[in-house]
PDB file of C-alpha atoms and ligand atoms in Angstrom:
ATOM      1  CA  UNK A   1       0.000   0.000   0.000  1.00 43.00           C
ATOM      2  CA  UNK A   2       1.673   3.462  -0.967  1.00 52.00           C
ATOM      3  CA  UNK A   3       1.182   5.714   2.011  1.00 53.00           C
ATOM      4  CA  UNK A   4       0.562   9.778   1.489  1.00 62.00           C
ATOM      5  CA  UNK A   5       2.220  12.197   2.917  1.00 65.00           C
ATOM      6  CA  UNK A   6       0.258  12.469   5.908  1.00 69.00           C
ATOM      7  CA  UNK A   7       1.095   8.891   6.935  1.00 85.00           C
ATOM      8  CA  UNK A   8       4.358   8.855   6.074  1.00 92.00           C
ATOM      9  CA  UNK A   9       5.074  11.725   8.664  1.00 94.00           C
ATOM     10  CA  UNK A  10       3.618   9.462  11.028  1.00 94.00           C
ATOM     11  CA  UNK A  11       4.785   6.835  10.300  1.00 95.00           C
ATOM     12  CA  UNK A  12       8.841   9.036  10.670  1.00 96.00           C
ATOM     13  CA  UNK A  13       7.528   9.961  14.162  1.00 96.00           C
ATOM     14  CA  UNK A  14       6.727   7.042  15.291  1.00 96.00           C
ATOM     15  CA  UNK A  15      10.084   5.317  14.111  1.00 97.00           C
ATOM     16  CA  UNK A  16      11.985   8.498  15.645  1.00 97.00           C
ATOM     17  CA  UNK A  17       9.634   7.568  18.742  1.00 97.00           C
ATOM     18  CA  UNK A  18      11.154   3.688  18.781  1.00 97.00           C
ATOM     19  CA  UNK A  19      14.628   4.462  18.258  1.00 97.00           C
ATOM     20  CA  UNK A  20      14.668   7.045  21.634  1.00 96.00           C
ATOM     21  CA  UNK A  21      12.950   4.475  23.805  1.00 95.00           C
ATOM     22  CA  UNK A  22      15.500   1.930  22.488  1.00 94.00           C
ATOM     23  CA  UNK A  23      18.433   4.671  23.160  1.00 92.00           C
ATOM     24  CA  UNK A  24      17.223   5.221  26.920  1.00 89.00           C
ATOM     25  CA  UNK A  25      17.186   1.382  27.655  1.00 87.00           C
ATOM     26  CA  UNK A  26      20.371   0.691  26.839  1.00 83.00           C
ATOM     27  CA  UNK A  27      21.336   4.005  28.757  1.00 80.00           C
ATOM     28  CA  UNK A  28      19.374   2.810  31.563  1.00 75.00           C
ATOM     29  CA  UNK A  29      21.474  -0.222  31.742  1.00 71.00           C
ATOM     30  CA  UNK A  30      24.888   0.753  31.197  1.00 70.00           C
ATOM     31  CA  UNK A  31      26.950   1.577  34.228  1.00 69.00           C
ATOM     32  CA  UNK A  32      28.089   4.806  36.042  1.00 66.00           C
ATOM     33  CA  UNK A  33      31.696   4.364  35.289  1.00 70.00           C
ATOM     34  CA  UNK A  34      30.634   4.042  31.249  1.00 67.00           C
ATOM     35  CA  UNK A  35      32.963   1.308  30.573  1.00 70.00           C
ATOM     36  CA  UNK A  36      30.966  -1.539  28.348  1.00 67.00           C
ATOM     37  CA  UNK A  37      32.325  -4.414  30.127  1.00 67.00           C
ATOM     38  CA  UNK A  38      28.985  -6.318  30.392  1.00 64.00           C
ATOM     39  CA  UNK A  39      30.198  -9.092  31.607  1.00 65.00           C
ATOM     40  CA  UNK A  40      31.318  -7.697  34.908  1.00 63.00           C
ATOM     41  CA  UNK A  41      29.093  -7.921  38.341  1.00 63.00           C
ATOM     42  CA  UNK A  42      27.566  -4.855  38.807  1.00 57.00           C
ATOM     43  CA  UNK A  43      29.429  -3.773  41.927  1.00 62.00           C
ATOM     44  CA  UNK A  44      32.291  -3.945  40.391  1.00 67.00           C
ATOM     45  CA  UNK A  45      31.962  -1.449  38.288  1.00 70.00           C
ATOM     46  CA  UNK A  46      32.327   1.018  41.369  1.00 68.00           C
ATOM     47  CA  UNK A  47      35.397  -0.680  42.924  1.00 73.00           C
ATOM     48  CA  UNK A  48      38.444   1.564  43.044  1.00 73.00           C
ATOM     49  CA  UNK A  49      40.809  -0.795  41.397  1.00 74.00           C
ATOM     50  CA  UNK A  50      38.002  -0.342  38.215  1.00 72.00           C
ATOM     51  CA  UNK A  51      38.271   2.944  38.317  1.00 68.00           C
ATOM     52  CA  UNK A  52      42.092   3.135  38.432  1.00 69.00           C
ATOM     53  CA  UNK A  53      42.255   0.940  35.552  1.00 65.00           C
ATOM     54  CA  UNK A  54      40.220   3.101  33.109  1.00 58.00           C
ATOM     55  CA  UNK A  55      36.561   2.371  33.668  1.00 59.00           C
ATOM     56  CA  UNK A  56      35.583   5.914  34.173  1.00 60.00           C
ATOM     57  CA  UNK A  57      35.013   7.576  30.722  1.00 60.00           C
ATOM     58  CA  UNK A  58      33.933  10.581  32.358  1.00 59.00           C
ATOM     59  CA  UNK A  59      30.651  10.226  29.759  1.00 65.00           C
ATOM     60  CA  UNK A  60      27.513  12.007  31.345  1.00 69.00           C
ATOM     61  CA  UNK A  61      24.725   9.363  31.156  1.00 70.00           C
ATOM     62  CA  UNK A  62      22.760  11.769  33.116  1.00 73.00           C
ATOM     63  CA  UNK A  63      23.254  14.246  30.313  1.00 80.00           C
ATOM     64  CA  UNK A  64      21.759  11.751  27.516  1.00 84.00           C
ATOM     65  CA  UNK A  65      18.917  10.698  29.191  1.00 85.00           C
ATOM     66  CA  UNK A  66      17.631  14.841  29.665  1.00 89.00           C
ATOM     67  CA  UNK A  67      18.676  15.157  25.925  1.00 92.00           C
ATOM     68  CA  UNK A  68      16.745  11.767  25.187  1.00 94.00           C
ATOM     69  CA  UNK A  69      13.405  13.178  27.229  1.00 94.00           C
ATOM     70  CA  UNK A  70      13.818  16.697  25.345  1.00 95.00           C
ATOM     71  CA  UNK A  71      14.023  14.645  21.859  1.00 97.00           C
ATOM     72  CA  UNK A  72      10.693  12.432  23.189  1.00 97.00           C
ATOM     73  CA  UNK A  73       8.884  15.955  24.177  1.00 97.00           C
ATOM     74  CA  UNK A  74      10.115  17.215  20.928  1.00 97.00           C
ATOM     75  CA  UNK A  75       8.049  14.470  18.934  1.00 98.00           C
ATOM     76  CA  UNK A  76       5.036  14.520  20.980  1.00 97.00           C
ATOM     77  CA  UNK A  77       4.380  17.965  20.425  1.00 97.00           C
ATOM     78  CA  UNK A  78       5.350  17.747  16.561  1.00 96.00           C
ATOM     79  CA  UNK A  79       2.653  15.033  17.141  1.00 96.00           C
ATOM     80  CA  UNK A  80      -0.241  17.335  19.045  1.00 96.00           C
ATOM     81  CA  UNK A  81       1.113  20.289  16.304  1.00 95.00           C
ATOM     82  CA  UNK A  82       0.030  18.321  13.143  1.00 94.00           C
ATOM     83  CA  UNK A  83      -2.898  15.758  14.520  1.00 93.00           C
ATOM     84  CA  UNK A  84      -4.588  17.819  17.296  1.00 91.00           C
ATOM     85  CA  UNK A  85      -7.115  20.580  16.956  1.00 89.00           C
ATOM     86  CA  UNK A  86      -6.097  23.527  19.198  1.00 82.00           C
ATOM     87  CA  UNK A  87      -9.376  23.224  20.711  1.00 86.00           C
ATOM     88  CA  UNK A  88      -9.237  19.462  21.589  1.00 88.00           C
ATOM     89  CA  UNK A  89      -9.452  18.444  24.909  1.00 88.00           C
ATOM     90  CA  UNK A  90      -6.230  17.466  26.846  1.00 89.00           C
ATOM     91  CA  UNK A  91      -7.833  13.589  27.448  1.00 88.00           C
ATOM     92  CA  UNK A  92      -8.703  13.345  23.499  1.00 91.00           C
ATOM     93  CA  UNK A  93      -5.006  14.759  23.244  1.00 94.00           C
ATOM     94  CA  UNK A  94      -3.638  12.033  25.521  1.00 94.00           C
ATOM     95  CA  UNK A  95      -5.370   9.367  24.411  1.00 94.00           C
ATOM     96  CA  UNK A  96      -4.454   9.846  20.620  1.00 95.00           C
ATOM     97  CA  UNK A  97      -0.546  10.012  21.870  1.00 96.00           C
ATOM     98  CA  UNK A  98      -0.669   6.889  23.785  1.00 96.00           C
ATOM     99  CA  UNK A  99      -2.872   4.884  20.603  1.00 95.00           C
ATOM    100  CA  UNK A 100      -0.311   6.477  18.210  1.00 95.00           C
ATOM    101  CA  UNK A 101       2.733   5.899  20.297  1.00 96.00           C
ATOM    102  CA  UNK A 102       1.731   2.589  21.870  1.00 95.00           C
ATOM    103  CA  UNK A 103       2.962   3.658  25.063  1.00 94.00           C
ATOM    104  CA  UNK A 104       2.651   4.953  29.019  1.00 93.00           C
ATOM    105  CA  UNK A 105       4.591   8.207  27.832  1.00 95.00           C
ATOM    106  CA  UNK A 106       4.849   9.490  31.455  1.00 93.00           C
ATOM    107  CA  UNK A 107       2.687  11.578  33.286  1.00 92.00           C
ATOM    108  CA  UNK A 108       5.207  14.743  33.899  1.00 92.00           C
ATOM    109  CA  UNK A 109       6.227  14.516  29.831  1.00 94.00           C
ATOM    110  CA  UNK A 110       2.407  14.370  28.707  1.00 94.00           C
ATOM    111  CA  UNK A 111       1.336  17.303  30.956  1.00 93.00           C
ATOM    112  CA  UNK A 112       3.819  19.404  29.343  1.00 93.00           C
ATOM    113  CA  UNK A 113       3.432  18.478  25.818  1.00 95.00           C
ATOM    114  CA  UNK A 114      -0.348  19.058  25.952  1.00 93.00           C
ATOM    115  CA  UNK A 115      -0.305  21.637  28.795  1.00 91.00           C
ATOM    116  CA  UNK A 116      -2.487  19.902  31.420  1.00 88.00           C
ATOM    117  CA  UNK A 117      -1.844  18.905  34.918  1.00 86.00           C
ATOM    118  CA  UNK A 118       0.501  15.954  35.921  1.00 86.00           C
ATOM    119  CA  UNK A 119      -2.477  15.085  38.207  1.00 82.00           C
ATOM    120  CA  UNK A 120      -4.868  14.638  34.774  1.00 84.00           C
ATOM    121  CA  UNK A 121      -2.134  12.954  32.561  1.00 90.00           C
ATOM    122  CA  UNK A 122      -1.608  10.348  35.312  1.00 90.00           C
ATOM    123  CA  UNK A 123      -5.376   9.314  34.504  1.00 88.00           C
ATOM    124  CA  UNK A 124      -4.354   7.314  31.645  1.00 91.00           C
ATOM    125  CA  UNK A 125      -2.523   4.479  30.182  1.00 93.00           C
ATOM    126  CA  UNK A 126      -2.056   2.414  27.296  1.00 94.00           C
ATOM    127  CA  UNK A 127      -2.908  -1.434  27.630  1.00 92.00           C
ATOM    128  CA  UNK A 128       0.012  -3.107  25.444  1.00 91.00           C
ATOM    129  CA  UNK A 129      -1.627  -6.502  25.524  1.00 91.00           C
ATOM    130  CA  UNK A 130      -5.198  -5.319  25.032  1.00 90.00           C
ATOM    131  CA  UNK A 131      -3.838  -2.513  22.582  1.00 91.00           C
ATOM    132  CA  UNK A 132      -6.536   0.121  24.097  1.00 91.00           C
ATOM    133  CA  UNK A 133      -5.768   3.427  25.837  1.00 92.00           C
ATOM    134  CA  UNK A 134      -7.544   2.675  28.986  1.00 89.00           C
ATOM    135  CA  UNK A 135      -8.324   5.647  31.901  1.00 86.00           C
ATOM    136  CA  UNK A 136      -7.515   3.773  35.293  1.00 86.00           C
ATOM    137  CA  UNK A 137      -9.607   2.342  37.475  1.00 78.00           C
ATOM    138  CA  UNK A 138      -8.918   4.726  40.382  1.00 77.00           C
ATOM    139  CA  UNK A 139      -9.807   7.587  37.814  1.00 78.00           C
ATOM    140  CA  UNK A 140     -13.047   5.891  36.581  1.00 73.00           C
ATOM    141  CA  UNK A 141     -14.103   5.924  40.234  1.00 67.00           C
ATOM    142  CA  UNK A 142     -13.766   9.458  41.417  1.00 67.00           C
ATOM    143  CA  UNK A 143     -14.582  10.812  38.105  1.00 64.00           C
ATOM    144  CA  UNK A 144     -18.105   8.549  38.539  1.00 61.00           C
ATOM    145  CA  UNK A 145     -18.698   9.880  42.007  1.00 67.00           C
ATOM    146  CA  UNK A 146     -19.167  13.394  41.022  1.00 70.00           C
ATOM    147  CA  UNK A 147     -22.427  14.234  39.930  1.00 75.00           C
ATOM    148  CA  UNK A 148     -22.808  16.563  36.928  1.00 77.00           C
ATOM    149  CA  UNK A 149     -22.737  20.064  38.385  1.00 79.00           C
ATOM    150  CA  UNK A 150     -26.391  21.322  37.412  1.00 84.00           C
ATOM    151  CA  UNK A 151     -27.695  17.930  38.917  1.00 85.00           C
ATOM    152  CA  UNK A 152     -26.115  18.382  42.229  1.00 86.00           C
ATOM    153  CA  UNK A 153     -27.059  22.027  42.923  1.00 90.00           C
ATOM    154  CA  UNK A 154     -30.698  20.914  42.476  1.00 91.00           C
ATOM    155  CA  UNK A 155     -30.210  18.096  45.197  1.00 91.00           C
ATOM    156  CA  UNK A 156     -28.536  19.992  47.277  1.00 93.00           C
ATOM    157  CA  UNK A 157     -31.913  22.644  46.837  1.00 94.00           C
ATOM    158  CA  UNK A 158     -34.039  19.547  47.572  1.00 94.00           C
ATOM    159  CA  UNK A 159     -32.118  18.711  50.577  1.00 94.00           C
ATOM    160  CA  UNK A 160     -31.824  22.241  52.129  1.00 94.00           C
ATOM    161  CA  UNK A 161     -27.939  21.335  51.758  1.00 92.00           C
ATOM    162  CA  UNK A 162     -28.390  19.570  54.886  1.00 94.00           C
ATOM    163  CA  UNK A 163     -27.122  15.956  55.147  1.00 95.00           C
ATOM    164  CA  UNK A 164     -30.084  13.499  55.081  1.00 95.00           C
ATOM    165  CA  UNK A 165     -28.733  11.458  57.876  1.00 94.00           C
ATOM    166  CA  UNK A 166     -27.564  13.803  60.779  1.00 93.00           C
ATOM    167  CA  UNK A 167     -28.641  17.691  59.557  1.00 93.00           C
ATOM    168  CA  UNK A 168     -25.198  18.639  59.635  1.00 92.00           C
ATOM    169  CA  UNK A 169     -23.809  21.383  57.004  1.00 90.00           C
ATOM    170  CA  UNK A 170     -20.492  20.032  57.628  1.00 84.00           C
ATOM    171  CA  UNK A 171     -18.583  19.620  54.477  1.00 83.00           C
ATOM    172  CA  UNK A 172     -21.623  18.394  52.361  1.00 87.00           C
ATOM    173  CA  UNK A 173     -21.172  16.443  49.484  1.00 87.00           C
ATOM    174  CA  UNK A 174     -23.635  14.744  46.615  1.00 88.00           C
ATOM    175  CA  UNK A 175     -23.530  11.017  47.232  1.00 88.00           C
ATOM    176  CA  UNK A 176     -25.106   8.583  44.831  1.00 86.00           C
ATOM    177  CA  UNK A 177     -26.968   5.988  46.762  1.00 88.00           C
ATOM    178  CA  UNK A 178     -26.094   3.428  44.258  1.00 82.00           C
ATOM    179  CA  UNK A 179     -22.783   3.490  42.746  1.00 73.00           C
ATOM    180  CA  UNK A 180     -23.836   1.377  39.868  1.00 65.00           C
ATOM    181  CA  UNK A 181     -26.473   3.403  38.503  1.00 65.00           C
ATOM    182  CA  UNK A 182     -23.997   5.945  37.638  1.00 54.00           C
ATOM    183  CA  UNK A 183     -23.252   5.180  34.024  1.00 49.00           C
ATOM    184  CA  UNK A 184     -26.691   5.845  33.055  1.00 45.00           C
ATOM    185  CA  UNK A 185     -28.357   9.401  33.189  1.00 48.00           C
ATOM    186  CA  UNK A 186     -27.691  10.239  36.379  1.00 55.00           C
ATOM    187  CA  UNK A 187     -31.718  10.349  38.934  1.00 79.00           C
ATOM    188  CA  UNK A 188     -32.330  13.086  41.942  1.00 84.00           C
ATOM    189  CA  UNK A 189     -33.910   9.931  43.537  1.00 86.00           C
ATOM    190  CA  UNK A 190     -30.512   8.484  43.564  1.00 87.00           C
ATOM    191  CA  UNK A 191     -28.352  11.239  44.403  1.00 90.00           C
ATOM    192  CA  UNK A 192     -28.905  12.726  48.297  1.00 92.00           C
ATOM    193  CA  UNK A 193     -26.683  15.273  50.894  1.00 93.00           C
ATOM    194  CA  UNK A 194     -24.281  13.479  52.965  1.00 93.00           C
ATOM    195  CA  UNK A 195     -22.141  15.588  55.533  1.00 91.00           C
ATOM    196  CA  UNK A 196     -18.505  14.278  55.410  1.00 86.00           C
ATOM    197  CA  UNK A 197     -18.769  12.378  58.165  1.00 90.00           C
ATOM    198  CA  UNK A 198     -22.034  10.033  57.520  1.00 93.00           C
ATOM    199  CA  UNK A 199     -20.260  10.066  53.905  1.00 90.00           C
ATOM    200  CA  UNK A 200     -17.063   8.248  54.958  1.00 89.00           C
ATOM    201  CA  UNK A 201     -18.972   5.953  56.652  1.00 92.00           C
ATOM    202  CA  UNK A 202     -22.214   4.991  53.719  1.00 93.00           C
ATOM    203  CA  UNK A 203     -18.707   4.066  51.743  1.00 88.00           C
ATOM    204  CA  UNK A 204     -17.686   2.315  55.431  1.00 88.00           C
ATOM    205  CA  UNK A 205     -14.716   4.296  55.930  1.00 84.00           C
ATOM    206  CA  UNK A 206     -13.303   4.850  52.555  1.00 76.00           C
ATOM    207  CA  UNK A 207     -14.429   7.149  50.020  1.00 74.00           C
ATOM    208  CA  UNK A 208     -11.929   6.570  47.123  1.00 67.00           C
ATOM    209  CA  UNK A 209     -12.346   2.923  46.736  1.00 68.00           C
ATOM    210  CA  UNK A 210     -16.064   3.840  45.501  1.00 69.00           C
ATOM    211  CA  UNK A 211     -17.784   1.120  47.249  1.00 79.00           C
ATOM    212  CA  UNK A 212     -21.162   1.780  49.558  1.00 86.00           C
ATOM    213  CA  UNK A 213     -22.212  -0.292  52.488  1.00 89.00           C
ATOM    214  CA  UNK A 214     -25.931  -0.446  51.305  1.00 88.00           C
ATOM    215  CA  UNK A 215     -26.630  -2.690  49.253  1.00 82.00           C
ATOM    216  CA  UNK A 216     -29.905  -1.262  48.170  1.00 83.00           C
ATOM    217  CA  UNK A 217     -31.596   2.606  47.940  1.00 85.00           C
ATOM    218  CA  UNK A 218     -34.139   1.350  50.229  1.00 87.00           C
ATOM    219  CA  UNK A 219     -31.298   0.326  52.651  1.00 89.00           C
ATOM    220  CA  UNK A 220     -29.331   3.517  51.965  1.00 91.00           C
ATOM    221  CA  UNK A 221     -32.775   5.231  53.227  1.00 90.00           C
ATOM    222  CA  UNK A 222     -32.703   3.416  56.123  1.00 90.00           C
ATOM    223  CA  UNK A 223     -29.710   3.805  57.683  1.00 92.00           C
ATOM    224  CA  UNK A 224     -30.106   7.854  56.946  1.00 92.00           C
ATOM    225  CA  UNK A 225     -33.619   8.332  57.911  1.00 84.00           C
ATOM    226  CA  UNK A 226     -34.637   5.237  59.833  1.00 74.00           C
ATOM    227  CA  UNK A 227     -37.869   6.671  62.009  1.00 68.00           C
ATOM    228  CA  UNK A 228     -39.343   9.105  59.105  1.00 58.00           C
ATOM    229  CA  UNK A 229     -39.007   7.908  55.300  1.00 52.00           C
ATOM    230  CA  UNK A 230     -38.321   4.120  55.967  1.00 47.00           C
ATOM    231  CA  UNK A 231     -41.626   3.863  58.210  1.00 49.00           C
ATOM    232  CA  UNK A 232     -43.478   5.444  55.160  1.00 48.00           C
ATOM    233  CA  UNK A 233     -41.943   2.978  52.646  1.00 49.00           C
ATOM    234  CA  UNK A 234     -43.014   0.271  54.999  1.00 50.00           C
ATOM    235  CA  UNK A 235     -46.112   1.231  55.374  1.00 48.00           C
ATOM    236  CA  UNK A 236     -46.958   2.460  51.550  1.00 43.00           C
ATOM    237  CA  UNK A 237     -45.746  -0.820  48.951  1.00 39.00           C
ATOM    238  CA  UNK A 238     -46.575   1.651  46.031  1.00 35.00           C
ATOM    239  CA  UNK A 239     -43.978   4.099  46.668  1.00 36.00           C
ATOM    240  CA  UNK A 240     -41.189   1.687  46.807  1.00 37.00           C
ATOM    241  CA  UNK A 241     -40.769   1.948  42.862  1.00 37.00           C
ATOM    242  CA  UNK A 242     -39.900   5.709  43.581  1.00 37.00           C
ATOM    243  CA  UNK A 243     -36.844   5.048  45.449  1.00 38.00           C
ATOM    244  CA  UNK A 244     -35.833   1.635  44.031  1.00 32.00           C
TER     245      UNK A 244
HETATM  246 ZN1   ZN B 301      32.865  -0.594  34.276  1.00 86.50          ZN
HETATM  247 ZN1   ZN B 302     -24.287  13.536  58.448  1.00 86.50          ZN
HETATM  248 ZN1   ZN B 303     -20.507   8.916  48.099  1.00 86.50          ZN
END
């Protein structure tokens, strides 16, 4: 197949790409003194009598691995120059670098090439044996557990911004009662004011793993109003379907 021009730029890139990885391997394993005596234990490398007999070179291996990260920044961005929209967001600018690169280009390098936080680049890697950009797992979770801004401030109307369990206005937060029902447009009737405290413990004592201790909305309801709406769900079958 004859590739165009815009391929075959790519196509450079990415063999430019392979050849600096390859570079800062063998960097990685050579040793301080810079002699190439492979077959030496590694601690001898650093004994004196080594060092007296010529292994140090004096050659700055710390000075090729910075040039070998400027030369990998230097691609990326001639990547994000030519294939990204100036407008595109930084995850549909990461995720194209790590499809196109095949690789977990690291965190620090990817926030500078595309200008975002290290804290957002770190949200992503590439799957080599499933060849997929994936976001992590850890990152799928907190991202999940935020309700969409609009949605919230109308809960947090409903619920006087009070949490449903205690009354506090400690720290309130928008908790959804069932985690799983998160992928799908987002209900009021699952989403309810928790103050920090009863919210560490309806995810029974850790937030960030995502995981609640009820196992059902009608559960959720009562543990956090156990005399008032629980009694009335009891009491009236119909309006179950309301909260289930
Ligand atoms: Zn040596
Ligand atoms: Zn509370
Ligand atoms: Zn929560």
């Amino acid at each position: 197949m004859e590739l165009g021009d815009s391929q075959r730029w790519l196509t450079e890139l990415r063999n430019r790409h392979a050849a600096l990885l390859k570079q800062r391997r063998e960097v990685r394993f050579r040793p301080s003194c810079g002699c190439n005596n492979q077959k030496r234990q590694d601690n001898d490398h650093g004994s004196a009598r080594h060092r007296r007999d010529g292994g140090e070179t004096g050659y700055d291996f710390g000075g090729e691995r910075d040039w070998i990260e400027n030369e990998l920044v230097g691609v990326y961005t001639e990547y994000v120059g030519r294939a990204c929209d100036p407008d595109e967001t930084y995850q549909a600018q990461i995720k194209k670098l790590l499809l196109v690169f095949e690789y977990s280009i690291p965190s620090r390098i990817l926030a500078e090439v595309v200008g975002c936080s290290a804290g957002h680049a770190r949200r992503f890697e590439w799957d080599a044996e499933q060849q997929i950009v994936r976001e992590k797992q850890w990152s799928r979770k907190q991202r999940e557990h935020q309700a969409p801004p609009a949605l919230a401030k109308r809960v947090r109307e409903r619920d006087d911004d009070r949490c449903v369990r205690c009354e506090s206005t400690e720290q309130t937060v928008v908790h959804h009662i069932d985690p799983a029902r998160q992928d799908g447009p987002a209900v009021m009737e699952n989403l309810a004011v928790l103050c920090n405290r009863c919210h560490v413990i309806a995810h029974g004592g850790a937030v960030n793993t995502g995981e609640v201790i009820h196992g059902s909305t009608r559960q959720f309801w009562a543990w956090a109003e156990p005399d008032a709406r629980w009694s009335a769900l009891n009491n009236e079958q119909t309006t179950f379907d309301v909260f289930r």
